[in-house]
Coordinates of C-alpha atoms and ligand atoms in Angstrom, one line a residue:
X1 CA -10.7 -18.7 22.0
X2 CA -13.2 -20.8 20.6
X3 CA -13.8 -22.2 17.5
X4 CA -17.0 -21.6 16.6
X5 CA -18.1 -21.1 12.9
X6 CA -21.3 -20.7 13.4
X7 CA -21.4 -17.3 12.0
X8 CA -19.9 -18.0 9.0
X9 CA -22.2 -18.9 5.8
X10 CA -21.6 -22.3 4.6
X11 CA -21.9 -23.7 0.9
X12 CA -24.1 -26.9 1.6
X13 CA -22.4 -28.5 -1.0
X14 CA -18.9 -26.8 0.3
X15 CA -17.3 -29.9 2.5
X16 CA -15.7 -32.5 0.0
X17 CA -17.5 -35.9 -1.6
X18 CA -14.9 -37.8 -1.3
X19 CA -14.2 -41.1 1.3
X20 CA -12.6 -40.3 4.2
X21 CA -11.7 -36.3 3.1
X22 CA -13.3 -33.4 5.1
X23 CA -12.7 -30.4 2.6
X24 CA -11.3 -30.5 -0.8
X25 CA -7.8 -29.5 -1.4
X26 CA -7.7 -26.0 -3.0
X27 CA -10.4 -24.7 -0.1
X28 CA -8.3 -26.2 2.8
X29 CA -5.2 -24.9 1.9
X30 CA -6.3 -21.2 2.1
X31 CA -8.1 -21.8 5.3
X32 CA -5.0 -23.8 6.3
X33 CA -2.5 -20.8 5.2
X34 CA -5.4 -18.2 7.2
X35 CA -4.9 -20.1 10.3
X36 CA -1.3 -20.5 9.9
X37 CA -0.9 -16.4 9.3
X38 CA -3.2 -15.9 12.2
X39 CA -1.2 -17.9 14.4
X40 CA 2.1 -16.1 13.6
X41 CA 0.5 -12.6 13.6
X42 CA -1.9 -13.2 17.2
X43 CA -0.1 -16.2 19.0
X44 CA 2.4 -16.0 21.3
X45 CA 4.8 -13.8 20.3
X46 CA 8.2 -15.7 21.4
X47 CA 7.4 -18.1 19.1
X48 CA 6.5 -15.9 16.3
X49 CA 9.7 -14.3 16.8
X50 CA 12.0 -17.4 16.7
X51 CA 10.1 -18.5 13.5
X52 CA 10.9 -15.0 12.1
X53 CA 14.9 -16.0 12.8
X54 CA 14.6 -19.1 11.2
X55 CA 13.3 -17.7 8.4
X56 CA 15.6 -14.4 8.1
X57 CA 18.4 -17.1 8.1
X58 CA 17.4 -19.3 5.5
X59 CA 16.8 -16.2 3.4
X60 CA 20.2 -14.8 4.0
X61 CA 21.9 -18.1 3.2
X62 CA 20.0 -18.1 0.0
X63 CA 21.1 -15.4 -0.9
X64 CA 24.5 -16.0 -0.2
X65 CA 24.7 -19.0 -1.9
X66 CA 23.1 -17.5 -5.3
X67 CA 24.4 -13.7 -5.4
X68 CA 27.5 -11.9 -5.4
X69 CA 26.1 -8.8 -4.2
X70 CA 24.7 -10.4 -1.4
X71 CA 27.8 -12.6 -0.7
X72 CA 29.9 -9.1 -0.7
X73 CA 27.6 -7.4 1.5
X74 CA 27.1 -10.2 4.6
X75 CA 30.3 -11.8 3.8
X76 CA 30.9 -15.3 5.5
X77 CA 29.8 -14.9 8.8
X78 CA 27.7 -17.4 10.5
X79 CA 24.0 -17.7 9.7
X80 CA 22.7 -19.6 12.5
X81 CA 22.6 -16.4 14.9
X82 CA 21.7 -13.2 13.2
X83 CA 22.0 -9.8 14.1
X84 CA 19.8 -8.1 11.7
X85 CA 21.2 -4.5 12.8
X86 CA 24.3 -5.4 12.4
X87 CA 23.9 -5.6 8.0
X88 CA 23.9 -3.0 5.9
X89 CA 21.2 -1.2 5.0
X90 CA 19.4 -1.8 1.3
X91 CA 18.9 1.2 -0.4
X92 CA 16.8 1.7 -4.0
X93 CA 20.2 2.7 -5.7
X94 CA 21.4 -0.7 -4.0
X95 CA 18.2 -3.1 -5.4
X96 CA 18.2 -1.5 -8.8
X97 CA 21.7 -3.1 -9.2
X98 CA 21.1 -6.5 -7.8
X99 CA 17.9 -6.6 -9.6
X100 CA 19.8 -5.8 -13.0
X101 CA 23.1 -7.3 -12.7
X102 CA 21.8 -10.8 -11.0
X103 CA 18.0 -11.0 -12.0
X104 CA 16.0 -13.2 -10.3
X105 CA 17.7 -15.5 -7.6
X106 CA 15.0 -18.3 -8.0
X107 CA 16.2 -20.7 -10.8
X108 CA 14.0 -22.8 -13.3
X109 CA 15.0 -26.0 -11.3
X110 CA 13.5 -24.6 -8.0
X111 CA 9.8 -25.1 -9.2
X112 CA 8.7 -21.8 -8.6
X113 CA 7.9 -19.5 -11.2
X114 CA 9.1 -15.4 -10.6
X115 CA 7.5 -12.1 -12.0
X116 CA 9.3 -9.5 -13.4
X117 CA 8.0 -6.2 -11.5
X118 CA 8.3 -2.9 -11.2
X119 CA 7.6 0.7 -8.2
X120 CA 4.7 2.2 -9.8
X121 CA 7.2 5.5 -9.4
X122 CA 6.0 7.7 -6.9
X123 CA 9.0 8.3 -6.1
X124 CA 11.0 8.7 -8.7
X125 CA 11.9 6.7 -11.5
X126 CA 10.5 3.2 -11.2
X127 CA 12.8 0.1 -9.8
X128 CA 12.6 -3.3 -11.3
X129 CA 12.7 -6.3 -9.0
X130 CA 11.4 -9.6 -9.0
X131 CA 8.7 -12.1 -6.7
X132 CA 7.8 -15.2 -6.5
X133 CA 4.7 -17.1 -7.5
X134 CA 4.4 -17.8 -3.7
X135 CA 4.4 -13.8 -2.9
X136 CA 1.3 -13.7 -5.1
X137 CA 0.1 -16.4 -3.3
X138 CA 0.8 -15.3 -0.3
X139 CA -0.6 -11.4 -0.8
X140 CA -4.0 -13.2 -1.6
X141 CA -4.1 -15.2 1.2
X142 CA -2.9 -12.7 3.5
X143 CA -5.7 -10.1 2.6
X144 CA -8.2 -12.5 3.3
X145 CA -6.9 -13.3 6.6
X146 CA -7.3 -9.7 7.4
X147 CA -11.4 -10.4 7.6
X148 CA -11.1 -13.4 9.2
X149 CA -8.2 -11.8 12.5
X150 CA -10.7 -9.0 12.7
X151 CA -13.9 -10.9 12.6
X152 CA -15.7 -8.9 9.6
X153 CA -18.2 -9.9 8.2
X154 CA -18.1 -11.5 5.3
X155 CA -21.3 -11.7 4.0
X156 CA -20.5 -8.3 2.2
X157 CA -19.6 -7.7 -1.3
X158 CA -16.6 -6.7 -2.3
X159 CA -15.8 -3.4 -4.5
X160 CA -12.0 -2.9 -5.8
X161 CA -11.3 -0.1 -8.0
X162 CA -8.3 -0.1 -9.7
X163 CA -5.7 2.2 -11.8
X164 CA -5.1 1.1 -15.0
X165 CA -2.7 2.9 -18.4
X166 CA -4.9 2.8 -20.5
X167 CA -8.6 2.0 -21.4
X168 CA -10.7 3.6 -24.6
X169 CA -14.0 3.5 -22.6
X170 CA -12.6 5.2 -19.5
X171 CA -14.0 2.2 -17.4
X172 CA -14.3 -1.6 -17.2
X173 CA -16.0 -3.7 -15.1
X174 CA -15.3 -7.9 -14.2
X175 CA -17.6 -9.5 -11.5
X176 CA -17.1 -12.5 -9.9
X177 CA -19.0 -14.4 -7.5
X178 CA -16.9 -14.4 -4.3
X179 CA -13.7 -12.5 -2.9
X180 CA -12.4 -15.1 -0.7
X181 CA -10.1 -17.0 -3.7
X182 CA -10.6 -21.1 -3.3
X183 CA -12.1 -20.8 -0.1
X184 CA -15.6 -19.0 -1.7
X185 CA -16.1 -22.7 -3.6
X186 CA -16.7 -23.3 0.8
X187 CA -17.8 -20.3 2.7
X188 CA -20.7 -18.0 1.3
X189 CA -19.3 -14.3 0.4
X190 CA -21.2 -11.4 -1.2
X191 CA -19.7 -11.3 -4.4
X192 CA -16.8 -9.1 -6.2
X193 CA -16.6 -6.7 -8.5
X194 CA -13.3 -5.2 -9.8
X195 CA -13.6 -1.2 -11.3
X196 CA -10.8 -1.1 -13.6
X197 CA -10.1 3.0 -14.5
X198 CA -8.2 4.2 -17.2
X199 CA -5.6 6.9 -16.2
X200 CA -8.2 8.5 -13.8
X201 CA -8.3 12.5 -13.9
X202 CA -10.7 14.9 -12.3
X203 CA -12.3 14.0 -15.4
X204 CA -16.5 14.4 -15.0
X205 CA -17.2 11.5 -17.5
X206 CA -15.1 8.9 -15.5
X207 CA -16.2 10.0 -12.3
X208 CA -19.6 9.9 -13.5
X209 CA -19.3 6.1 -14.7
X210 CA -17.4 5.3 -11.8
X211 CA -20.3 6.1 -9.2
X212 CA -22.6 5.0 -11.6
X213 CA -21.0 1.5 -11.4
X214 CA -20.2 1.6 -7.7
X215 CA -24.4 2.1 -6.9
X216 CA -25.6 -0.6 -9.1
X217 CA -24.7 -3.3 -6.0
X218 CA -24.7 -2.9 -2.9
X219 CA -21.0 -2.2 -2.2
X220 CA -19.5 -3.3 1.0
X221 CA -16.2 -3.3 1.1
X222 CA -14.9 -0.7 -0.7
X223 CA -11.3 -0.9 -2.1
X224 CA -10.3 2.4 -3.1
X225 CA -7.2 4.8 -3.5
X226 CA -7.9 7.9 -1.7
X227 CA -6.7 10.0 -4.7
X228 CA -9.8 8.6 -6.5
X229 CA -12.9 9.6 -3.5
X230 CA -11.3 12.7 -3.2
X231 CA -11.4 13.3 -6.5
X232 CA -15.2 11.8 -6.7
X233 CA -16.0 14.2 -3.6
X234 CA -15.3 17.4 -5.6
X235 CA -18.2 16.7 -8.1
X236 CA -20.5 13.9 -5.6
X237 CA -22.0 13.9 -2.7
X238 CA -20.0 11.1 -0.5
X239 CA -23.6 10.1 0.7
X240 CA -23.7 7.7 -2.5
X241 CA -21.6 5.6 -0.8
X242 CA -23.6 5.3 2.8
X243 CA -27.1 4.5 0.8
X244 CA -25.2 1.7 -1.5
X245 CA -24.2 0.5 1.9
X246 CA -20.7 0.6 1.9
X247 CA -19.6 -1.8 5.2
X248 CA -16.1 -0.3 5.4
X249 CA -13.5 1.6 3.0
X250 CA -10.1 0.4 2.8
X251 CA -7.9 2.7 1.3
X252 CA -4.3 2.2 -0.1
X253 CA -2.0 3.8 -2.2
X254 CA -2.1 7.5 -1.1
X255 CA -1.8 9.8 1.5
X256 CA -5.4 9.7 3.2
X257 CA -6.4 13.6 4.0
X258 CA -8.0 14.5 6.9
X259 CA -11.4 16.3 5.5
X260 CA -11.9 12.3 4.0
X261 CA -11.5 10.8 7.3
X262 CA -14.1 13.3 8.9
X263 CA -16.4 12.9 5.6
X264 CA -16.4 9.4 6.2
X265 CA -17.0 9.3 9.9
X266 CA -20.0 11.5 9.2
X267 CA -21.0 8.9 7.2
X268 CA -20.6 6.5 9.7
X269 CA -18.6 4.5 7.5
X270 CA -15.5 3.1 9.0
X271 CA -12.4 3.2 7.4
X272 CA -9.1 0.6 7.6
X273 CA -6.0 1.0 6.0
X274 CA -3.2 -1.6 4.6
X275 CA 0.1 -0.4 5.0
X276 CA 2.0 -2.2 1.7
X277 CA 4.4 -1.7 -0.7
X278 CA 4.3 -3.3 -4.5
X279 CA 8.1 -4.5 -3.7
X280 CA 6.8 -6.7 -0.3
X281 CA 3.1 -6.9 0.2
X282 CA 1.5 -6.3 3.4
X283 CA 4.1 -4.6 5.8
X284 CA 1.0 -3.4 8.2
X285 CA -3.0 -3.5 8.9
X286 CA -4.9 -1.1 10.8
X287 CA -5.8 -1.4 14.0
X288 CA -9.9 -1.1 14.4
X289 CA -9.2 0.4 17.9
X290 CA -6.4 2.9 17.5
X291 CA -7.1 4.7 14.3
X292 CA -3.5 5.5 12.1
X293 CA -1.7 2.6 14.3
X294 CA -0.5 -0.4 12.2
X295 CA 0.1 -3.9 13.4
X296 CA 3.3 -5.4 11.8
X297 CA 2.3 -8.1 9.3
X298 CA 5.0 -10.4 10.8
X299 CA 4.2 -13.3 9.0
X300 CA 5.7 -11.5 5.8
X301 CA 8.1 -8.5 7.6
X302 CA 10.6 -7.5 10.0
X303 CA 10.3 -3.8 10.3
X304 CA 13.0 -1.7 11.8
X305 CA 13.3 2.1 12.9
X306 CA 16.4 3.5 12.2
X307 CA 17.8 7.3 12.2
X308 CA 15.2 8.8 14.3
X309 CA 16.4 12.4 13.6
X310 CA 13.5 13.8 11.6
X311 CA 11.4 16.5 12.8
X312 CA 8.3 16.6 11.4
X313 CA 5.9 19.5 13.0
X314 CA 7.2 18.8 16.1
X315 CA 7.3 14.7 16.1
X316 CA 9.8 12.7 15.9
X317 CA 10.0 9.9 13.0
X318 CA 12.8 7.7 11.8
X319 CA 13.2 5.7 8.7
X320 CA 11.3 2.5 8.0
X321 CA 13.6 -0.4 7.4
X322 CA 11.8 -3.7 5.8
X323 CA 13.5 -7.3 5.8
X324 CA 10.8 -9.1 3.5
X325 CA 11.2 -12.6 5.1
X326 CA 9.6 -14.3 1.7
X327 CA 11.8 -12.5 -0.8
X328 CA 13.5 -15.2 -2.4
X329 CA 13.5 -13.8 -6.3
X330 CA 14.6 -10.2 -5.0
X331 CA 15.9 -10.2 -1.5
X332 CA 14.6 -7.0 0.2
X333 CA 16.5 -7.0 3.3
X334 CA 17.2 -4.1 5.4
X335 CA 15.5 -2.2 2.2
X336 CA 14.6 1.5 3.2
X337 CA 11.2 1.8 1.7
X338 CA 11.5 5.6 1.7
X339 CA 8.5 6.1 4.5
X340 CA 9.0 8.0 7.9
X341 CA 7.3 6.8 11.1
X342 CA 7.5 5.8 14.6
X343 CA 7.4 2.0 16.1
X344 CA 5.7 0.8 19.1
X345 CA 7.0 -2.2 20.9
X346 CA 3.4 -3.4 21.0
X347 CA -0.2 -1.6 20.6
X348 CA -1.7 0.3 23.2
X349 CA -4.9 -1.9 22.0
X350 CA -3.0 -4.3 24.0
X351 CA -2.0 -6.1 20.7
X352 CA 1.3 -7.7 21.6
X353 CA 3.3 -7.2 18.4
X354 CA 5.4 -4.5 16.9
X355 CA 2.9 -1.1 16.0
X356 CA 3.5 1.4 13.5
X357 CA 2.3 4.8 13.9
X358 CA 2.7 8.3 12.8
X359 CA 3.3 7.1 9.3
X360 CA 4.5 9.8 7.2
X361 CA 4.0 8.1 3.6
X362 CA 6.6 8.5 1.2
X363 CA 9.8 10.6 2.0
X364 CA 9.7 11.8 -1.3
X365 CA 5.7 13.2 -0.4
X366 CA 7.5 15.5 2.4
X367 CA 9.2 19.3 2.2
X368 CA 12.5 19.1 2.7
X369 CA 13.5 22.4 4.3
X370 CA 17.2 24.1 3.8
X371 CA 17.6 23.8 7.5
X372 CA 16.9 19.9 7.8
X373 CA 13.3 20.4 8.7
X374 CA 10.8 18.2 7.0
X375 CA 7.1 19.2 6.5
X376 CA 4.2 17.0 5.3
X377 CA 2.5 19.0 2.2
X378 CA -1.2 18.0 2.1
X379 CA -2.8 19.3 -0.9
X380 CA -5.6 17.7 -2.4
X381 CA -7.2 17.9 -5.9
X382 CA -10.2 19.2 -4.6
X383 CA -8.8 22.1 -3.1
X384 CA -7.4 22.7 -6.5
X385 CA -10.4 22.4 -8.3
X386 CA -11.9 25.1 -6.0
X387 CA -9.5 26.9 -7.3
X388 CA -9.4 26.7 -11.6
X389 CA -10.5 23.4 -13.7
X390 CA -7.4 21.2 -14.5
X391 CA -8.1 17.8 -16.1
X392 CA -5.2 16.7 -13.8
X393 CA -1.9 18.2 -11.5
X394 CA 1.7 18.2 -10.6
X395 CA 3.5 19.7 -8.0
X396 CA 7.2 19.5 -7.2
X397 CA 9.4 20.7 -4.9
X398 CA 12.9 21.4 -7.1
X399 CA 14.9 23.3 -5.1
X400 CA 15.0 23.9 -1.0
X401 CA 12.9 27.1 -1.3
X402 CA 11.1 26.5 -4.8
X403 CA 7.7 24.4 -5.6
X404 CA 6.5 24.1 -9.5
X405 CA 3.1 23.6 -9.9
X406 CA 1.4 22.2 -13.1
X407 CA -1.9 22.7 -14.2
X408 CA -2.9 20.1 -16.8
X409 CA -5.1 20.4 -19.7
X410 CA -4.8 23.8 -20.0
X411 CA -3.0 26.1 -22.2
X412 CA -3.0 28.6 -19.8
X413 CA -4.0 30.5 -17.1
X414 CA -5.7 33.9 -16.1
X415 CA -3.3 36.4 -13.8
X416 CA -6.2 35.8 -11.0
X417 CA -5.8 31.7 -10.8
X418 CA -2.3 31.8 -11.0
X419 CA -2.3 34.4 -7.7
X420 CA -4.6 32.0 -6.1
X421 CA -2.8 29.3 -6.5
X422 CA 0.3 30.5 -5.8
X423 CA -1.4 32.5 -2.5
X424 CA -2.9 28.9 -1.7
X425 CA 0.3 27.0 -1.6
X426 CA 2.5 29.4 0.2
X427 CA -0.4 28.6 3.3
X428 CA 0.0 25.4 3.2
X429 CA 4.0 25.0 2.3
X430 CA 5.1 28.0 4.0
X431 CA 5.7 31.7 3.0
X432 CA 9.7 30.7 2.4
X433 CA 8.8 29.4 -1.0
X434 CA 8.9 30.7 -4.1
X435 CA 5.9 28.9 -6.7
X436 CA 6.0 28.7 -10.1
X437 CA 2.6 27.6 -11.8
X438 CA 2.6 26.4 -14.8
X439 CA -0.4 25.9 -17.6
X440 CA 0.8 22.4 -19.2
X441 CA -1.6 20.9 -21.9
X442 CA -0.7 17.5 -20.7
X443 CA 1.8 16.3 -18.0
X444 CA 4.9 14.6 -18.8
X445 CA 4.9 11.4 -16.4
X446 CA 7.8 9.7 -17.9
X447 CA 7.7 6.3 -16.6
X448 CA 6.0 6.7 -13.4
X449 CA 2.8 4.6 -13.8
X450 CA 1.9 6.1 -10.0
X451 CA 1.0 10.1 -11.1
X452 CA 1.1 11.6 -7.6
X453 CA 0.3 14.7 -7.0
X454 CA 3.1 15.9 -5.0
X455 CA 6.5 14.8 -5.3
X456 CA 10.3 16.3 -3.8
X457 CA 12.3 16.2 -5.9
X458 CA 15.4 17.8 -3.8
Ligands
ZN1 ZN1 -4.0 -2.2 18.0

């Protein structure tokens, strides 16, 4: 290694004014917190390891000392030798109860103020929990460190769309002058823009606006759930994205289809996913060598593999077990984060550090067959909207052999689109099902702020 910044745009007023001080404070401490999670996440790995120990105790004798439902579930035993395995596991049932009956487990007198959170819903009804200000801090930082392990360049501009509830002009729009936090006041970025969408449908208007705004700037890094280019690709040509030069897309959220990955690598563009959850940030980033392997963010996670028995067309997955070693408000340890995948001891990219791979997304995005089987159902709403015009969709799986499908924005539905929808599913859920589509005027959500498109509900 050498350390070299050559490459790297500096302000020429970036490096501090003051006697005997190199870089002010705000700056340095978000390079200092880079190098730091770049140490943990690419050094040696014993030591990484040990420092993960450390911290899973401390946060297990926080938690003891602060909440009965932690105190009842690892009891007395001793905390300076812990077998992780060996406590029980955390289920959503499990948090919503802590998170209720206990609230947060930081106190006023600990100097560090906590947020009041909540699962967007996608699987189910949303879970309240709570994080710290240094989770936020930490998310930021960690993000950014992502560029900087990967040596991207970060001359690039930055484009982040986002889901929002509600907004009357469909669309808003903040720009700033750098992505990089405190550290752009030192290092030279392109700058950031943030596409805030209202309640985005396959809604012509919004899309409309929303390409309109991404090809005024060059766009660069492109933040974007996959639910939204899929639903842009139905009405655009994706070659909107290649001539405002997007540098790389880096989806999150959603299941990411296969006709996008191909429509992207015909574009040239590369594409490099986060593997997070709302409840403990950054669980895993995207290898740039082995596409769909994740490299455990172990400066935030411990993530375990248990109850390998799913079958999923012909692989075998287990449950994804995260112990979030930061979660001081909530404690998320041992929590079952309701993915399927499979672990590697280390990447065959010859990354030494635990490897996700074969990531299934949500448990609750999967068929759940009579016999124990599980199928992923990948349906997108573009293959929909080949089908009839829906402002937006639902479909469910209720029952072991029954799917409901809801059409939204319309009243109903001609005897021809409801054959080929219900002709369309049975390809790609299987012939065992019986469908029920429904015309629906307008979907009732409830409180899920998430809206995905497919959800089991059995
Ligand atoms: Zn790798």
């Amino acid at each position: 290694m050498t350390l070299d910044f050559a490459r790297y745009p500096l302000h020429s007023a970036g490096f501090s004014g003051k006697p005997m001080t190199f870089m002010d404070p705000e700056p340095k401490a978000m390079l200092s917190t880079i190098m730091q999670l770049a140490l943990l996440e690419t050094g040696n790995r014993s030591a990484c390891e040990h420092w993960q120990q450390v911290q899973l105790c401390n946060l297990l004798k926080h938690a003891v000392q602060r909440s009965d439902f932690w105190r009842s579930r690892i009891g007395s035993r001793s905390r300076s030798e812990v077998d992780l395995a060996s406590l029980p596991i955390l289920t959503r049932q499990d948090l919503r109860q802590q998170a209720a009956s206990e609230g947060p487990l930081l106190r006023r007198s600990d100097g560090i103020s906590t947020d009041d959170l909540a699962t967007s819903g996608s699987s189910g009804v949303p879970v309240r929990f709570f994080i710290s200000e240094f989770n936020s801090r930490y998310n930021l930082a960690r993000s950014i460190a992502e560029y900087f392990i990967e040596g991207r360049d970060i001359s690039h501009n930055h484009a982040h769309v986002k889901q929002t509830v509600y907004l009357k002009d469909g669309i808003s729009v903040e720009n700033h002058k750098s992505w990089l936090g405190s550290l752009g006041l030192f290092i030279k970025t392109g700058t950031s823009k943030q596409i805030n969408l209202s309640a985005f449908t396959t809604d012509i208007d919004n899309c409309r606006k929303l390409v309109e705004e991404l090809t005024k700037d060059e766009i660069g890094y492109l933040l974007c759930n996959p639910k939204h280019v899929d639903v842009i690709s139905s009405s655009f040509d994706l070659g909107f994205l290649k001539t405002a030069k997007t540098a790389m897309w880096i989806p999150f959220g959603e299941h990411l289809d296969n006709h996008l990955i191909d429509a992207f690598s015909n574009l040239s563009i590369p594409i490099r996913g986060h593997y997070s959850a709302e409840e403990v940030g950054m669980i895993g980033a995207e290898c740039r060598k082995m596409l769909g392997h994740y490299h455990v963010a172990t400066s935030n996670v411990i993530v375990e593999l248990v109850d390998r028995s799913y079958d999923i067309e012909g692989v075998q997955v287990g449950k994804i077990l995260v112990t979030h070693l930061h979660s001081y408000a909530t404690p998320f340890i041992r929590y079952d984060i309701g993915d399927l995948a499979c672990l590697h001891e280390r990447c065959p990219c010859g990354h030494d550090g635990p490897t996700i791979y074969n990531l299934q997304g949500r448990f609750s995005r999967v068929l759940k067959h009579q016999d124990g089987r599980l199928s992923p159902l990948h349906v997108t709403g573009t293959d929909l909207a080949a089908i009839a015009n829906f402002s937006e969709y639902r479909i469910r799986q209720t029952d072991f052999d029954r799917i409901v499908v809801e059409i939204g924005g319309r009243s109903e539905l001609s005897t021809d689109e409801i054959a080929a929808i219900t002709t369309f599913l049975k390809q790609r859920a299987g012939e065992e099902f019986s469908i029920e589509v429904k015309a629906c005027p307008q979907i009732d959500w409830g409180e899920s702020r998430k809206r995905p498109g497919f959800r089991c509900e059995v």
